[in-house]
Amino acid sequence: MNYTLHQLEVFLNVFEYQSVTKASEAMYLTQPAVSIQLKKFQEQFKIPLFEVVGRQIYITEFGKEVAHAAQKIIEEVKAINYKALSFQGELAGTLRIAIVSTAKYVMPYFISDFMDKNQGVDLIMDVTNKASVIKALENNEVDFAMVSTIPKKLKINRIELMKNELYMVGGKDYNHKGKWLSKGEFQKLPLIYREQGSATRLAMEKFIESRKISTYKKMELTSNEALKQAVISGLGYSIMPLIGIKNALAIGDLQIIPVKGLPIVSNWNLIWLSSKNMTTIAKALITHVNENKQAIIRKHFSWLETSNSLL
C-alpha cells in the first residue's frame, strides 16, 4: 500500500458528496484531477471501493469502512498540525459559528482577515434559521452566533456590529401609485414569508399584525435567496433585509415599495454565552472584531449609509 494523504482526502470527499463533481467543487480541484486521484487510490486495493451505475457513484461496504478509517487518519493529521502550530505560538484549532441565513451577507467580512492571518484555524459555519441558531448556542455546540434579535432567555455577551433594515419589496413590473402603499392595496398583495423560526418572518408578522392588515395570500419559502428569486419572478411580495438585495435593487430586478412604518430597523450582533469557557481562538476573534469592526463596516458596508440611492 502506497496511497497518499491527498488520495485519502479525495476519497473521503467523494464518499461524503457521493459525487466526483461535487467533491471537486468542495476541494477546489478540477473534476479530472479528482478522478485521477480516485483511480490511483482504487488501484491500491483488490476490492472495489465504489461502483458507477449510469452517472451515479455508489460507495461499496468496503469503501464505507475505508472512508471511516480515512476520516480518523485525517483528524489525527490535523491534530498533529494543530500541536505543531501551538508549539510555534500560533492559533490552531476549530472555530464554530452559527448564523441566521441573511447574516451570510455580513459575517464573512468580519472574519475573512482573521482566518487569513491564522492559517491553523479551521472554520465551521452553519447557516440556518434563528430557532436553530439559538438552539446550537444554548446547547454549547458553537462558539458564537450571529443574529439580529437578541434571545431573551439566554445570558449572553455581544458585540453590536451594524444595523439591519427590512423593507417591503416587489418585482420590477409592480406599478405603485401614490407616495405610500395604502392598507387596502397592501391587503391585495400576495405575500411570501420565510419559514417558521426565521427572524425575518417574525419581524414581518409583527409588523403586519401591528397594522391590523389581513393578508390576501400567503406563501412560504425556506431561504432568503429562494424568496428573493420568487419576488423577482413576480410570484409575490415580501418584507426583506436590505443587506441581501443590494444587487437586485441596483440592476432593477427588485424595487422598494414605500410603506409607512418601514423600514424595520434592528442590529446585527455577534453573541456568545456569558457562561462559556472561551477558547484562545474565540478570545482572539472577539479582539479582532472589536478592533476592526468600524474599518470593516466602512470598507464593505458604507453603501448602507447612502442606501437612499437604491430605494
PDB file of N, CA and C in Angstrom, residues 186-269:
ATOM      1  N   PHE A 186     -52.113  47.067   0.239  1.00  0.00           N
ATOM      2  CA  PHE A 186     -51.264  46.084   0.912  1.00  0.00           C
ATOM      3  C   PHE A 186     -52.004  44.762   1.032  1.00  0.00           C
ATOM      4  N   GLN A 187     -53.258  44.823   1.427  1.00  0.00           N
ATOM      5  CA  GLN A 187     -54.044  43.609   1.663  1.00  0.00           C
ATOM      6  C   GLN A 187     -54.333  42.830   0.390  1.00  0.00           C
ATOM      7  N   LYS A 188     -54.163  43.458  -0.770  1.00  0.00           N
ATOM      8  CA  LYS A 188     -54.409  42.779  -2.036  1.00  0.00           C
ATOM      9  C   LYS A 188     -53.173  42.034  -2.539  1.00  0.00           C
ATOM     10  N   LEU A 189     -52.015  42.308  -1.943  1.00  0.00           N
ATOM     11  CA  LEU A 189     -50.765  41.721  -2.444  1.00  0.00           C
ATOM     12  C   LEU A 189     -50.572  40.292  -1.933  1.00  0.00           C
ATOM     13  N   PRO A 190     -50.220  39.356  -2.804  1.00  0.00           N
ATOM     14  CA  PRO A 190     -49.841  38.015  -2.335  1.00  0.00           C
ATOM     15  C   PRO A 190     -48.490  38.082  -1.633  1.00  0.00           C
ATOM     16  N   LEU A 191     -48.440  37.666  -0.388  1.00  0.00           N
ATOM     17  CA  LEU A 191     -47.220  37.813   0.409  1.00  0.00           C
ATOM     18  C   LEU A 191     -46.451  36.502   0.514  1.00  0.00           C
ATOM     19  N   ILE A 192     -45.130  36.636   0.504  1.00  0.00           N
ATOM     20  CA  ILE A 192     -44.252  35.488   0.652  1.00  0.00           C
ATOM     21  C   ILE A 192     -43.484  35.641   1.963  1.00  0.00           C
ATOM     22  N   TYR A 193     -43.534  34.603   2.785  1.00  0.00           N
ATOM     23  CA  TYR A 193     -42.878  34.614   4.088  1.00  0.00           C
ATOM     24  C   TYR A 193     -41.690  33.657   4.099  1.00  0.00           C
ATOM     25  N   ARG A 194     -40.768  33.915   5.025  1.00  0.00           N
ATOM     26  CA  ARG A 194     -39.772  32.912   5.348  1.00  0.00           C
ATOM     27  C   ARG A 194     -40.424  31.851   6.226  1.00  0.00           C
ATOM     28  N   GLU A 195     -39.688  30.757   6.486  1.00  0.00           N
ATOM     29  CA  GLU A 195     -40.245  29.654   7.255  1.00  0.00           C
ATOM     30  C   GLU A 195     -40.373  30.007   8.740  1.00  0.00           C
ATOM     31  N   GLN A 196     -41.159  29.199   9.462  1.00  0.00           N
ATOM     32  CA  GLN A 196     -41.279  29.359  10.910  1.00  0.00           C
ATOM     33  C   GLN A 196     -39.890  29.213  11.537  1.00  0.00           C
ATOM     34  N   GLY A 197     -39.590  30.075  12.515  1.00  0.00           N
ATOM     35  CA  GLY A 197     -38.275  30.045  13.166  1.00  0.00           C
ATOM     36  C   GLY A 197     -37.330  31.088  12.616  1.00  0.00           C
ATOM     37  N   SER A 198     -37.733  31.739  11.511  1.00  0.00           N
ATOM     38  CA  SER A 198     -36.896  32.774  10.908  1.00  0.00           C
ATOM     39  C   SER A 198     -37.158  34.115  11.590  1.00  0.00           C
ATOM     40  N   ALA A 199     -36.083  34.860  11.877  1.00  0.00           N
ATOM     41  CA  ALA A 199     -36.234  36.181  12.490  1.00  0.00           C
ATOM     42  C   ALA A 199     -36.890  37.158  11.521  1.00  0.00           C
ATOM     43  N   THR A 200     -36.600  37.007  10.220  1.00  0.00           N
ATOM     44  CA  THR A 200     -37.217  37.865   9.215  1.00  0.00           C
ATOM     45  C   THR A 200     -38.727  37.645   9.180  1.00  0.00           C
ATOM     46  N   ARG A 201     -39.144  36.392   9.268  1.00  0.00           N
ATOM     47  CA  ARG A 201     -40.589  36.092   9.287  1.00  0.00           C
ATOM     48  C   ARG A 201     -41.244  36.705  10.525  1.00  0.00           C
ATOM     49  N   LEU A 202     -40.594  36.567  11.675  1.00  0.00           N
ATOM     50  CA  LEU A 202     -41.153  37.100  12.911  1.00  0.00           C
ATOM     51  C   LEU A 202     -41.331  38.613  12.814  1.00  0.00           C
ATOM     52  N   ALA A 203     -40.326  39.298  12.263  1.00  0.00           N
ATOM     53  CA  ALA A 203     -40.407  40.749  12.120  1.00  0.00           C
ATOM     54  C   ALA A 203     -41.539  41.133  11.171  1.00  0.00           C
ATOM     55  N   MET A 204     -41.668  40.384  10.090  1.00  0.00           N
ATOM     56  CA  MET A 204     -42.717  40.653   9.103  1.00  0.00           C
ATOM     57  C   MET A 204     -44.101  40.431   9.712  1.00  0.00           C
ATOM     58  N   GLU A 205     -44.258  39.335  10.447  1.00  0.00           N
ATOM     59  CA  GLU A 205     -45.552  39.043  11.072  1.00  0.00           C
ATOM     60  C   GLU A 205     -45.923  40.092  12.116  1.00  0.00           C
ATOM     61  N   LYS A 206     -44.952  40.534  12.901  1.00  0.00           N
ATOM     62  CA  LYS A 206     -45.214  41.550  13.923  1.00  0.00           C
ATOM     63  C   LYS A 206     -45.659  42.859  13.285  1.00  0.00           C
ATOM     64  N   PHE A 207     -44.990  43.220  12.188  1.00  0.00           N
ATOM     65  CA  PHE A 207     -45.349  44.465  11.511  1.00  0.00           C
ATOM     66  C   PHE A 207     -46.779  44.388  10.968  1.00  0.00           C
ATOM     67  N   ILE A 208     -47.110  43.318  10.283  1.00  0.00           N
ATOM     68  CA  ILE A 208     -48.439  43.154   9.682  1.00  0.00           C
ATOM     69  C   ILE A 208     -49.521  43.115  10.764  1.00  0.00           C
ATOM     70  N   GLU A 209     -49.230  42.420  11.852  1.00  0.00           N
ATOM     71  CA  GLU A 209     -50.193  42.344  12.957  1.00  0.00           C
ATOM     72  C   GLU A 209     -50.401  43.709  13.604  1.00  0.00           C
ATOM     73  N   SER A 210     -49.309  44.468  13.768  1.00  0.00           N
ATOM     74  CA  SER A 210     -49.422  45.785  14.398  1.00  0.00           C
ATOM     75  C   SER A 210     -50.239  46.761  13.561  1.00  0.00           C
ATOM     76  N   ARG A 211     -50.268  46.537  12.242  1.00  0.00           N
ATOM     77  CA  ARG A 211     -51.044  47.403  11.346  1.00  0.00           C
ATOM     78  C   ARG A 211     -52.432  46.833  11.063  1.00  0.00           C
ATOM     79  N   LYS A 212     -52.742  45.700  11.712  1.00  0.00           N
ATOM     80  CA  LYS A 212     -54.041  45.031  11.539  1.00  0.00           C
ATOM     81  C   LYS A 212     -54.370  44.815  10.056  1.00  0.00           C
ATOM     82  N   ILE A 213     -53.376  44.267   9.349  1.00  0.00           N
ATOM     83  CA  ILE A 213     -53.531  44.009   7.921  1.00  0.00           C
ATOM     84  C   ILE A 213     -53.951  42.551   7.715  1.00  0.00           C
ATOM     85  N   SER A 214     -55.004  42.342   6.947  1.00  0.00           N
ATOM     86  CA  SER A 214     -55.441  40.991   6.587  1.00  0.00           C
ATOM     87  C   SER A 214     -54.742  40.592   5.296  1.00  0.00           C
ATOM     88  N   THR A 215     -53.940  39.538   5.342  1.00  0.00           N
ATOM     89  CA  THR A 215     -53.170  39.153   4.163  1.00  0.00           C
ATOM     90  C   THR A 215     -54.057  38.452   3.151  1.00  0.00           C
ATOM     91  N   TYR A 216     -53.787  38.743   1.875  1.00  0.00           N
ATOM     92  CA  TYR A 216     -54.584  38.207   0.771  1.00  0.00           C
ATOM     93  C   TYR A 216     -54.228  36.753   0.484  1.00  0.00           C
ATOM     94  N   LYS A 217     -52.953  36.473   0.397  1.00  0.00           N
ATOM     95  CA  LYS A 217     -52.490  35.127   0.083  1.00  0.00           C
ATOM     96  C   LYS A 217     -51.135  34.938   0.719  1.00  0.00           C
ATOM     97  N   LYS A 218     -50.874  33.735   1.212  1.00  0.00           N
ATOM     98  CA  LYS A 218     -49.652  33.508   1.982  1.00  0.00           C
ATOM     99  C   LYS A 218     -48.867  32.342   1.406  1.00  0.00           C
ATOM    100  N   MET A 219     -47.597  32.605   1.091  1.00  0.00           N
ATOM    101  CA  MET A 219     -46.682  31.564   0.636  1.00  0.00           C
ATOM    102  C   MET A 219     -45.483  31.532   1.568  1.00  0.00           C
ATOM    103  N   GLU A 220     -44.777  30.415   1.574  1.00  0.00           N
ATOM    104  CA  GLU A 220     -43.653  30.243   2.496  1.00  0.00           C
ATOM    105  C   GLU A 220     -42.469  29.611   1.765  1.00  0.00           C
ATOM    106  N   LEU A 221     -41.281  30.186   1.956  1.00  0.00           N
ATOM    107  CA  LEU A 221     -40.056  29.651   1.373  1.00  0.00           C
ATOM    108  C   LEU A 221     -38.988  29.566   2.462  1.00  0.00           C
ATOM    109  N   THR A 222     -38.074  28.617   2.303  1.00  0.00           N
ATOM    110  CA  THR A 222     -37.152  28.305   3.396  1.00  0.00           C
ATOM    111  C   THR A 222     -35.757  28.900   3.261  1.00  0.00           C
ATOM    112  N   SER A 223     -35.555  29.831   2.334  1.00  0.00           N
ATOM    113  CA  SER A 223     -34.262  30.515   2.269  1.00  0.00           C
ATOM    114  C   SER A 223     -34.462  31.910   1.721  1.00  0.00           C
ATOM    115  N   ASN A 224     -33.577  32.810   2.111  1.00  0.00           N
ATOM    116  CA  ASN A 224     -33.673  34.185   1.655  1.00  0.00           C
ATOM    117  C   ASN A 224     -33.472  34.285   0.145  1.00  0.00           C
ATOM    118  N   GLU A 225     -32.544  33.478  -0.391  1.00  0.00           N
ATOM    119  CA  GLU A 225     -32.281  33.506  -1.821  1.00  0.00           C
ATOM    120  C   GLU A 225     -33.495  33.030  -2.626  1.00  0.00           C
ATOM    121  N   ALA A 226     -34.134  31.962  -2.147  1.00  0.00           N
ATOM    122  CA  ALA A 226     -35.328  31.458  -2.824  1.00  0.00           C
ATOM    123  C   ALA A 226     -36.447  32.491  -2.789  1.00  0.00           C
ATOM    124  N   LEU A 227     -36.588  33.146  -1.645  1.00  0.00           N
ATOM    125  CA  LEU A 227     -37.615  34.173  -1.502  1.00  0.00           C
ATOM    126  C   LEU A 227     -37.341  35.332  -2.461  1.00  0.00           C
ATOM    127  N   LYS A 228     -36.073  35.740  -2.534  1.00  0.00           N
ATOM    128  CA  LYS A 228     -35.702  36.852  -3.423  1.00  0.00           C
ATOM    129  C   LYS A 228     -36.034  36.522  -4.876  1.00  0.00           C
ATOM    130  N   GLN A 229     -35.688  35.316  -5.304  1.00  0.00           N
ATOM    131  CA  GLN A 229     -35.968  34.918  -6.682  1.00  0.00           C
ATOM    132  C   GLN A 229     -37.466  34.852  -6.950  1.00  0.00           C
ATOM    133  N   ALA A 230     -38.229  34.443  -5.943  1.00  0.00           N
ATOM    134  CA  ALA A 230     -39.681  34.374  -6.098  1.00  0.00           C
ATOM    135  C   ALA A 230     -40.276  35.765  -6.295  1.00  0.00           C
ATOM    136  N   VAL A 231     -39.773  36.734  -5.526  1.00  0.00           N
ATOM    137  CA  VAL A 231     -40.256  38.107  -5.662  1.00  0.00           C
ATOM    138  C   VAL A 231     -39.840  38.679  -7.015  1.00  0.00           C
ATOM    139  N   ILE A 232     -38.608  38.431  -7.434  1.00  0.00           N
ATOM    140  CA  ILE A 232     -38.133  38.905  -8.736  1.00  0.00           C
ATOM    141  C   ILE A 232     -39.013  38.366  -9.866  1.00  0.00           C
ATOM    142  N   SER A 233     -39.417  37.110  -9.731  1.00  0.00           N
ATOM    143  CA  SER A 233     -40.221  36.473 -10.792  1.00  0.00           C
ATOM    144  C   SER A 233     -41.656  36.987 -10.845  1.00  0.00           C
ATOM    145  N   GLY A 234     -42.061  37.719  -9.792  1.00  0.00           N
ATOM    146  CA  GLY A 234     -43.423  38.230  -9.756  1.00  0.00           C
ATOM    147  C   GLY A 234     -44.397  37.334  -9.015  1.00  0.00           C
ATOM    148  N   LEU A 235     -43.872  36.321  -8.327  1.00  0.00           N
ATOM    149  CA  LEU A 235     -44.742  35.391  -7.610  1.00  0.00           C
ATOM    150  C   LEU A 235     -45.456  36.053  -6.433  1.00  0.00           C
ATOM    151  N   GLY A 236     -44.825  37.053  -5.833  1.00  0.00           N
ATOM    152  CA  GLY A 236     -45.430  37.720  -4.689  1.00  0.00           C
ATOM    153  C   GLY A 236     -44.541  38.841  -4.177  1.00  0.00           C
ATOM    154  N   TYR A 237     -44.839  39.295  -2.958  1.00  0.00           N
ATOM    155  CA  TYR A 237     -44.148  40.433  -2.341  1.00  0.00           C
ATOM    156  C   TYR A 237     -43.715  40.024  -0.942  1.00  0.00           C
ATOM    157  N   SER A 238     -42.710  40.734  -0.412  1.00  0.00           N
ATOM    158  CA  SER A 238     -42.246  40.350   0.909  1.00  0.00           C
ATOM    159  C   SER A 238     -41.556  41.523   1.598  1.00  0.00           C
ATOM    160  N   ILE A 239     -41.323  41.357   2.877  1.00  0.00           N
ATOM    161  CA  ILE A 239     -40.505  42.303   3.642  1.00  0.00           C
ATOM    162  C   ILE A 239     -39.156  41.624   3.850  1.00  0.00           C
ATOM    163  N   MET A 240     -38.102  42.235   3.323  1.00  0.00           N
ATOM    164  CA  MET A 240     -36.796  41.584   3.271  1.00  0.00           C
ATOM    165  C   MET A 240     -35.686  42.494   3.791  1.00  0.00           C
ATOM    166  N   PRO A 241     -34.600  41.907   4.309  1.00  0.00           N
ATOM    167  CA  PRO A 241     -33.444  42.706   4.734  1.00  0.00           C
ATOM    168  C   PRO A 241     -32.754  43.345   3.532  1.00  0.00           C
ATOM    169  N   LEU A 242     -32.440  44.617   3.647  1.00  0.00           N
ATOM    170  CA  LEU A 242     -31.778  45.339   2.566  1.00  0.00           C
ATOM    171  C   LEU A 242     -30.426  44.718   2.230  1.00  0.00           C
ATOM    172  N   ILE A 243     -29.745  44.168   3.240  1.00  0.00           N
ATOM    173  CA  ILE A 243     -28.391  43.646   3.057  1.00  0.00           C
ATOM    174  C   ILE A 243     -28.327  42.551   1.998  1.00  0.00           C
ATOM    175  N   GLY A 244     -29.428  41.825   1.798  1.00  0.00           N
ATOM    176  CA  GLY A 244     -29.394  40.691   0.874  1.00  0.00           C
ATOM    177  C   GLY A 244     -29.899  40.987  -0.521  1.00  0.00           C
ATOM    178  N   ILE A 245     -30.323  42.234  -0.775  1.00  0.00           N
ATOM    179  CA  ILE A 245     -30.947  42.521  -2.070  1.00  0.00           C
ATOM    180  C   ILE A 245     -30.285  43.702  -2.786  1.00  0.00           C
ATOM    181  N   LYS A 246     -29.091  44.067  -2.364  1.00  0.00           N
ATOM    182  CA  LYS A 246     -28.396  45.225  -2.944  1.00  0.00           C
ATOM    183  C   LYS A 246     -28.296  45.128  -4.464  1.00  0.00           C
ATOM    184  N   ASN A 247     -27.752  44.032  -4.959  1.00  0.00           N
ATOM    185  CA  ASN A 247     -27.519  43.901  -6.398  1.00  0.00           C
ATOM    186  C   ASN A 247     -28.826  43.873  -7.190  1.00  0.00           C
ATOM    187  N   ALA A 248     -29.826  43.165  -6.641  1.00  0.00           N
ATOM    188  CA  ALA A 248     -31.118  43.079  -7.329  1.00  0.00           C
ATOM    189  C   ALA A 248     -31.782  44.449  -7.432  1.00  0.00           C
ATOM    190  N   LEU A 249     -31.597  45.289  -6.410  1.00  0.00           N
ATOM    191  CA  LEU A 249     -32.129  46.650  -6.461  1.00  0.00           C
ATOM    192  C   LEU A 249     -31.356  47.497  -7.466  1.00  0.00           C
ATOM    193  N   ALA A 250     -30.036  47.337  -7.457  1.00  0.00           N
ATOM    194  CA  ALA A 250     -29.184  48.164  -8.316  1.00  0.00           C
ATOM    195  C   ALA A 250     -29.459  47.937  -9.798  1.00  0.00           C
ATOM    196  N   ILE A 251     -29.755  46.691 -10.169  1.00  0.00           N
ATOM    197  CA  ILE A 251     -29.983  46.398 -11.586  1.00  0.00           C
ATOM    198  C   ILE A 251     -31.464  46.460 -11.967  1.00  0.00           C
ATOM    199  N   GLY A 252     -32.315  46.740 -10.965  1.00  0.00           N
ATOM    200  CA  GLY A 252     -33.728  46.940 -11.252  1.00  0.00           C
ATOM    201  C   GLY A 252     -34.602  45.707 -11.223  1.00  0.00           C
ATOM    202  N   ASP A 253     -34.063  44.570 -10.772  1.00  0.00           N
ATOM    203  CA  ASP A 253     -34.880  43.360 -10.672  1.00  0.00           C
ATOM    204  C   ASP A 253     -35.889  43.458  -9.531  1.00  0.00           C
ATOM    205  N   LEU A 254     -35.530  44.207  -8.500  1.00  0.00           N
ATOM    206  CA  LEU A 254     -36.416  44.436  -7.363  1.00  0.00           C
ATOM    207  C   LEU A 254     -36.595  45.932  -7.170  1.00  0.00           C
ATOM    208  N   GLN A 255     -37.683  46.287  -6.503  1.00  0.00           N
ATOM    209  CA  GLN A 255     -37.904  47.678  -6.136  1.00  0.00           C
ATOM    210  C   GLN A 255     -38.468  47.758  -4.725  1.00  0.00           C
ATOM    211  N   ILE A 256     -38.106  48.831  -4.033  1.00  0.00           N
ATOM    212  CA  ILE A 256     -38.662  49.089  -2.711  1.00  0.00           C
ATOM    213  C   ILE A 256     -40.047  49.706  -2.871  1.00  0.00           C
ATOM    214  N   ILE A 257     -41.011  49.164  -2.146  1.00  0.00           N
ATOM    215  CA  ILE A 257     -42.365  49.721  -2.143  1.00  0.00           C
ATOM    216  C   ILE A 257     -42.535  50.507  -0.843  1.00  0.00           C
ATOM    217  N   PRO A 258     -42.726  51.814  -0.914  1.00  0.00           N
ATOM    218  CA  PRO A 258     -42.799  52.632   0.315  1.00  0.00           C
ATOM    219  C   PRO A 258     -44.035  52.318   1.143  1.00  0.00           C
ATOM    220  N   VAL A 259     -43.800  51.959   2.400  1.00  0.00           N
ATOM    221  CA  VAL A 259     -44.872  51.627   3.332  1.00  0.00           C
ATOM    222  C   VAL A 259     -44.621  52.379   4.630  1.00  0.00           C
ATOM    223  N   LYS A 260     -45.629  53.037   5.167  1.00  0.00           N
ATOM    224  CA  LYS A 260     -45.481  53.750   6.437  1.00  0.00           C
ATOM    225  C   LYS A 260     -45.099  52.756   7.537  1.00  0.00           C
ATOM    226  N   GLY A 261     -44.112  53.114   8.322  1.00  0.00           N
ATOM    227  CA  GLY A 261     -43.653  52.236   9.392  1.00  0.00           C
ATOM    228  C   GLY A 261     -42.446  51.410   9.007  1.00  0.00           C
ATOM    229  N   LEU A 262     -42.091  51.414   7.736  1.00  0.00           N
ATOM    230  CA  LEU A 262     -40.902  50.698   7.268  1.00  0.00           C
ATOM    231  C   LEU A 262     -39.828  51.713   6.886  1.00  0.00           C
ATOM    232  N   PRO A 263     -38.547  51.376   7.044  1.00  0.00           N
ATOM    233  CA  PRO A 263     -38.056  50.024   7.324  1.00  0.00           C
ATOM    234  C   PRO A 263     -38.152  49.640   8.799  1.00  0.00           C
ATOM    235  N   ILE A 264     -38.156  48.341   9.039  1.00  0.00           N
ATOM    236  CA  ILE A 264     -37.953  47.798  10.377  1.00  0.00           C
ATOM    237  C   ILE A 264     -36.439  47.803  10.611  1.00  0.00           C
ATOM    238  N   VAL A 265     -35.998  48.396  11.698  1.00  0.00           N
ATOM    239  CA  VAL A 265     -34.559  48.533  11.932  1.00  0.00           C
ATOM    240  C   VAL A 265     -34.150  47.765  13.184  1.00  0.00           C
ATOM    241  N   SER A 266     -33.174  46.887  13.029  1.00  0.00           N
ATOM    242  CA  SER A 266     -32.566  46.195  14.167  1.00  0.00           C
ATOM    243  C   SER A 266     -31.053  46.253  13.969  1.00  0.00           C
ATOM    244  N   ASN A 267     -30.312  45.452  14.726  1.00  0.00           N
ATOM    245  CA  ASN A 267     -28.857  45.441  14.592  1.00  0.00           C
ATOM    246  C   ASN A 267     -28.333  44.022  14.512  1.00  0.00           C
ATOM    247  N   TRP A 268     -27.306  43.837  13.707  1.00  0.00           N
ATOM    248  CA  TRP A 268     -26.606  42.561  13.694  1.00  0.00           C
ATOM    249  C   TRP A 268     -25.707  42.486  14.921  1.00  0.00           C
ATOM    250  N   ASN A 269     -25.722  41.322  15.573  1.00  0.00           N
ATOM    251  CA  ASN A 269     -24.922  41.124  16.782  1.00  0.00           C
ATOM    252  C   ASN A 269     -24.157  39.813  16.713  1.00  0.00           C
TER     253      ASN A 269
END
